[in-house]
Amino acid sequence: MGNSVVNSSESAGRRHWIAPSVLAADFGHLAEEVEKINASEAELLHVDVMDGVFVPNISFGFPIMKTLRTYSKKPLDVHLMITHPEKYVERFCDAGAWSVGFHLEAVDDPAPVLALIRAKGVRTCLTINPDIDVKRLEPWLGEVDMVLLMSVFAGFGGQSFIPESIERVRHIRRCIDERGLGTLLEVDGGIHTKNAQAVFDAGADVLVAGSAVFGAKDPLAAIRAMKAE
Ligand code: DX5
Ligand code: ZN
């Protein structure tokens, strides 16, 4: 996977990437919020798109994506919480996504949707909610650039990390390593400075953090603290 756009932070062969979720940003000052992340050690900017159907909440779509593309120096990691992702993935690719992810449980067959993203030269990601058996991800680990394990139920920022997620992260890490794959493992929901290390230790490569970054007095320090070995 070409990571040239990412400031790879790897220690002892393991990545410790942080992807701040813009969902928790102050939308009245979106450009300034993005500038803060530009100045930080974060590798990605996580973009949560909700349609009010797949999840009981609506966030934002293409106009905000355009603003993010304009201001962000960090690659955009798009997390689609929508039904019928096949209708929209290409537009998110064209809007400048670095990766486009959608939920396995939102589709009958992920393969054609992944193919649409791949055909645009964009990284693919498959995501599952905490109530979906992790085994359902296994056949896809070699087919995608990244998998995203939700550690809260998709739909809202600011929820508490579900402790059972740690075992799910360990399981997927084992599967990736046993098969010698380079697939990135991302974890999303309820991540903060106090639990980040445990989630990295369980095998995550990328941690999404919304409120822990944008709700912090010093977002740059919060990001640094989460990355700390
Ligand atoms: C939840 C979103 C998350 C959310 C994370 O549906 O997918 O990315 O923004 O927010 P925090 O870090 O506050 O749990
Ligand atoms: Zn997300």
Short mmCIF file of C-alpha atoms and ligand atoms in Angstrom, two decimals:
data_model
loop_
_atom_site.label_atom_id
_atom_site.label_comp_id
_atom_site.label_asym_id
_atom_site.label_seq_id
_atom_site.Cartn_x
_atom_site.Cartn_y
_atom_site.Cartn_z
CA MET A 1 0.00 0.00 0.00
CA GLY A 2 1.47 3.39 -0.95
CA ASN A 3 1.69 5.46 2.19
CA SER A 4 3.70 8.32 0.79
CA VAL A 5 1.10 10.88 1.85
CA VAL A 6 1.16 9.71 5.43
CA ASN A 7 3.83 10.66 7.94
CA SER A 8 4.36 7.09 8.94
CA SER A 9 4.95 6.76 12.64
CA GLU A 10 6.13 3.26 13.21
CA SER A 11 7.85 1.99 16.27
CA ALA A 12 9.24 -1.50 16.62
CA GLY A 13 7.44 -2.41 13.42
CA ARG A 14 4.02 -1.30 14.71
CA ARG A 15 2.09 1.73 13.61
CA HIS A 16 0.58 4.19 16.05
CA TRP A 17 -1.51 6.38 13.82
CA ILE A 18 -4.15 8.79 15.06
CA ALA A 19 -7.13 9.85 12.96
CA PRO A 20 -9.00 12.73 14.64
CA SER A 21 -12.71 12.60 13.82
CA VAL A 22 -13.93 15.91 12.47
CA LEU A 23 -17.43 15.05 13.73
CA ALA A 24 -16.38 16.47 17.11
CA ALA A 25 -14.97 19.70 15.64
CA ASP A 26 -16.52 23.15 16.04
CA PHE A 27 -18.24 23.56 12.67
CA GLY A 28 -18.42 27.31 13.19
CA HIS A 29 -14.64 27.34 12.92
CA LEU A 30 -14.05 24.33 10.73
CA ALA A 31 -11.03 25.71 8.85
CA GLU A 32 -9.27 26.60 12.11
CA GLU A 33 -10.08 23.19 13.58
CA VAL A 34 -8.56 21.51 10.52
CA GLU A 35 -5.50 23.78 10.76
CA LYS A 36 -4.95 22.50 14.30
CA ILE A 37 -4.85 18.94 12.99
CA ASN A 38 -2.53 20.02 10.18
CA ALA A 39 -0.09 21.21 12.84
CA SER A 40 -0.41 17.99 14.83
CA GLU A 41 1.24 14.57 14.69
CA ALA A 42 -1.98 12.93 13.47
CA GLU A 43 -1.63 10.88 10.28
CA LEU A 44 -5.21 11.04 8.97
CA LEU A 45 -8.39 13.10 9.31
CA HIS A 46 -11.42 10.87 9.91
CA VAL A 47 -14.63 11.92 8.14
CA ASP A 48 -17.89 10.45 9.53
CA VAL A 49 -20.75 10.47 7.05
CA MET A 50 -24.19 9.46 8.42
CA ASP A 51 -27.39 9.20 6.44
CA GLY A 52 -30.07 8.99 9.12
CA VAL A 53 -31.08 5.54 7.80
CA PHE A 54 -28.18 3.18 8.47
CA VAL A 55 -27.64 5.06 11.74
CA PRO A 56 -30.13 7.22 13.68
CA ASN A 57 -28.19 10.41 13.06
CA ILE A 58 -27.28 12.69 10.16
CA SER A 59 -23.87 14.33 9.97
CA PHE A 60 -22.69 15.91 6.74
CA GLY A 61 -21.88 15.21 3.12
CA PHE A 62 -20.15 16.63 0.08
CA PRO A 63 -20.06 20.37 0.87
CA ILE A 64 -18.18 19.70 4.11
CA MET A 65 -15.98 17.15 2.34
CA LYS A 66 -15.03 19.94 -0.08
CA THR A 67 -14.06 22.26 2.76
CA LEU A 68 -12.04 19.51 4.40
CA ARG A 69 -10.24 18.78 1.15
CA THR A 70 -9.43 22.47 0.76
CA TYR A 71 -7.98 22.94 4.24
CA SER A 72 -6.67 19.55 5.34
CA LYS A 73 -3.05 18.61 4.81
CA LYS A 74 -3.85 15.21 6.31
CA PRO A 75 -5.31 12.47 4.09
CA LEU A 76 -9.08 12.06 4.47
CA ASP A 77 -10.21 8.73 5.93
CA VAL A 78 -13.90 8.56 4.99
CA HIS A 79 -16.20 6.38 7.14
CA LEU A 80 -19.57 5.94 5.48
CA MET A 81 -22.40 5.02 7.83
CA ILE A 82 -24.94 4.84 5.03
CA THR A 83 -27.19 2.39 3.25
CA HIS A 84 -26.47 1.79 -0.45
CA PRO A 85 -22.80 2.84 -0.27
CA GLU A 86 -22.51 1.72 -3.92
CA LYS A 87 -24.41 4.87 -4.90
CA TYR A 88 -21.92 7.25 -3.31
CA VAL A 89 -18.45 5.74 -2.93
CA GLU A 90 -17.22 7.07 -6.28
CA ARG A 91 -18.25 10.62 -5.40
CA PHE A 92 -16.32 10.39 -2.15
CA CYS A 93 -13.31 9.14 -4.08
CA ASP A 94 -13.64 12.06 -6.51
CA ALA A 95 -14.03 14.44 -3.57
CA GLY A 96 -10.48 13.58 -2.52
CA ALA A 97 -10.77 10.68 -0.08
CA TRP A 98 -7.55 8.83 0.84
CA SER A 99 -9.62 5.85 1.92
CA VAL A 100 -13.32 5.05 1.68
CA GLY A 101 -14.89 2.65 4.17
CA PHE A 102 -18.40 1.31 4.45
CA HIS A 103 -20.18 -1.17 6.70
CA LEU A 104 -20.19 -4.86 5.82
CA GLU A 105 -23.65 -5.14 7.38
CA ALA A 106 -24.97 -2.38 5.08
CA VAL A 107 -24.58 -4.46 1.91
CA ASP A 108 -25.45 -7.90 0.57
CA ASP A 109 -22.07 -8.26 -1.12
CA PRO A 110 -19.16 -5.90 -0.44
CA ALA A 111 -17.15 -7.06 -3.49
CA PRO A 112 -18.71 -4.79 -6.14
CA VAL A 113 -18.56 -1.77 -3.82
CA LEU A 114 -14.90 -2.43 -3.05
CA ALA A 115 -14.29 -2.71 -6.80
CA LEU A 116 -15.79 0.74 -7.40
CA ILE A 117 -13.45 2.29 -4.82
CA ARG A 118 -10.42 0.38 -6.07
CA ALA A 119 -11.13 1.42 -9.66
CA LYS A 120 -10.76 5.03 -8.51
CA GLY A 121 -7.33 4.25 -7.08
CA VAL A 122 -8.54 4.87 -3.53
CA ARG A 123 -7.86 2.67 -0.50
CA THR A 124 -10.67 0.36 0.57
CA CYS A 125 -11.95 -0.17 4.09
CA LEU A 126 -14.61 -2.50 5.51
CA THR A 127 -16.21 -1.72 8.83
CA ILE A 128 -18.35 -3.61 11.34
CA ASN A 129 -20.39 -2.55 14.35
CA PRO A 130 -19.77 -4.16 17.77
CA ASP A 131 -22.67 -6.63 17.37
CA ILE A 132 -21.39 -8.12 14.11
CA ASP A 133 -19.36 -11.33 14.45
CA VAL A 134 -15.70 -10.49 13.73
CA LYS A 135 -15.45 -13.78 11.81
CA ARG A 136 -17.51 -12.16 9.06
CA LEU A 137 -14.53 -9.86 8.36
CA GLU A 138 -12.04 -12.69 8.00
CA PRO A 139 -12.71 -13.55 4.32
CA TRP A 140 -12.20 -9.89 3.41
CA LEU A 141 -8.92 -9.22 5.21
CA GLY A 142 -6.88 -9.92 2.09
CA GLU A 143 -9.25 -7.93 -0.12
CA VAL A 144 -9.07 -4.52 1.55
CA ASP A 145 -6.42 -1.99 2.56
CA MET A 146 -7.94 -1.45 5.99
CA VAL A 147 -10.58 -2.84 8.32
CA LEU A 148 -12.32 -0.68 10.90
CA LEU A 149 -13.63 -2.24 14.09
CA MET A 150 -16.22 -0.05 15.80
CA SER A 151 -15.68 0.10 19.56
CA VAL A 152 -19.03 1.90 20.00
CA PHE A 153 -22.21 1.60 17.94
CA ALA A 154 -21.87 3.83 14.90
CA GLY A 155 -23.99 6.96 14.95
CA PHE A 156 -22.74 9.30 17.64
CA GLY A 157 -19.51 10.74 18.96
CA GLY A 158 -18.76 10.89 22.67
CA GLN A 159 -19.82 7.33 23.63
CA SER A 160 -17.90 5.06 25.99
CA PHE A 161 -15.47 2.47 24.63
CA ILE A 162 -16.98 -1.04 24.76
CA PRO A 163 -14.38 -3.13 26.67
CA GLU A 164 -15.13 -6.34 24.72
CA SER A 165 -13.69 -4.55 21.67
CA ILE A 166 -10.17 -5.33 22.90
CA GLU A 167 -10.65 -9.07 22.28
CA ARG A 168 -12.08 -8.33 18.82
CA VAL A 169 -9.01 -6.23 17.98
CA ARG A 170 -6.72 -9.03 19.19
CA HIS A 171 -8.59 -11.58 17.07
CA ILE A 172 -8.38 -9.56 13.85
CA ARG A 173 -4.71 -8.70 14.55
CA ARG A 174 -3.95 -12.42 14.86
CA CYS A 175 -5.76 -13.17 11.58
CA ILE A 176 -3.88 -10.41 9.73
CA ASP A 177 -0.51 -11.50 11.10
CA GLU A 178 -1.06 -15.23 10.60
CA ARG A 179 -1.77 -14.60 6.94
CA GLY A 180 1.13 -12.16 6.59
CA LEU A 181 -1.16 -9.40 5.34
CA GLY A 182 -0.40 -5.67 5.37
CA THR A 183 -4.03 -4.73 6.03
CA LEU A 184 -4.36 -1.81 8.42
CA LEU A 185 -6.49 -2.30 11.53
CA GLU A 186 -8.38 0.80 12.64
CA VAL A 187 -10.49 1.16 15.79
CA ASP A 188 -13.17 3.82 16.23
CA GLY A 189 -15.20 5.02 19.18
CA GLY A 190 -14.55 6.06 22.76
CA ILE A 191 -10.78 6.31 22.34
CA HIS A 192 -9.01 8.74 24.67
CA THR A 193 -5.58 9.28 26.16
CA LYS A 194 -6.15 6.74 28.96
CA ASN A 195 -7.17 3.75 26.82
CA ALA A 196 -5.29 4.42 23.57
CA GLN A 197 -2.23 2.46 24.61
CA ALA A 198 -4.27 -0.64 25.48
CA VAL A 199 -5.96 -0.56 22.07
CA PHE A 200 -2.63 -0.16 20.28
CA ASP A 201 -1.24 -3.01 22.41
CA ALA A 202 -4.17 -5.21 21.36
CA GLY A 203 -3.05 -4.74 17.77
CA ALA A 204 -4.62 -1.57 16.33
CA ASP A 205 -2.63 0.40 13.76
CA VAL A 206 -4.94 3.42 13.62
CA LEU A 207 -7.08 4.95 16.35
CA VAL A 208 -9.94 7.32 15.58
CA ALA A 209 -10.56 9.94 18.26
CA GLY A 210 -13.20 12.65 18.12
CA SER A 211 -14.11 14.17 21.46
CA ALA A 212 -10.73 13.25 22.99
CA VAL A 213 -9.05 15.49 20.40
CA PHE A 214 -11.46 18.32 19.61
CA GLY A 215 -12.83 18.45 23.15
CA ALA A 216 -9.34 18.75 24.64
CA LYS A 217 -7.93 22.06 25.81
CA ASP A 218 -4.82 21.19 23.84
CA PRO A 219 -5.70 18.89 20.90
CA LEU A 220 -2.07 18.58 19.82
CA ALA A 221 -1.03 17.40 23.27
CA ALA A 222 -3.93 14.93 23.34
CA ILE A 223 -2.83 13.48 19.99
CA ARG A 224 0.77 13.25 21.20
CA ALA A 225 -0.34 11.53 24.41
CA MET A 226 -2.38 8.94 22.50
CA LYS A 227 0.57 8.14 20.23
CA ALA A 228 3.03 7.83 23.11
CA GLU A 229 4.62 4.43 23.48
C1 DX5 B 1 -19.23 7.19 15.52
C2 DX5 B 1 -18.13 7.67 14.60
C3 DX5 B 1 -16.87 7.93 15.31
C4 DX5 B 1 -16.95 9.08 16.28
C5 DX5 B 1 -15.87 8.94 17.29
O1 DX5 B 1 -20.32 6.84 14.76
O2 DX5 B 1 -17.87 6.70 13.62
O3 DX5 B 1 -15.81 8.17 14.38
O4 DX5 B 1 -16.81 10.33 15.64
O5 DX5 B 1 -16.09 9.84 18.31
P1 DX5 B 1 -15.50 9.68 19.77
O6 DX5 B 1 -14.01 9.60 19.64
O7 DX5 B 1 -15.95 10.92 20.48
O8 DX5 B 1 -16.08 8.42 20.33
ZN ZN B 2 -16.01 6.96 12.38
#
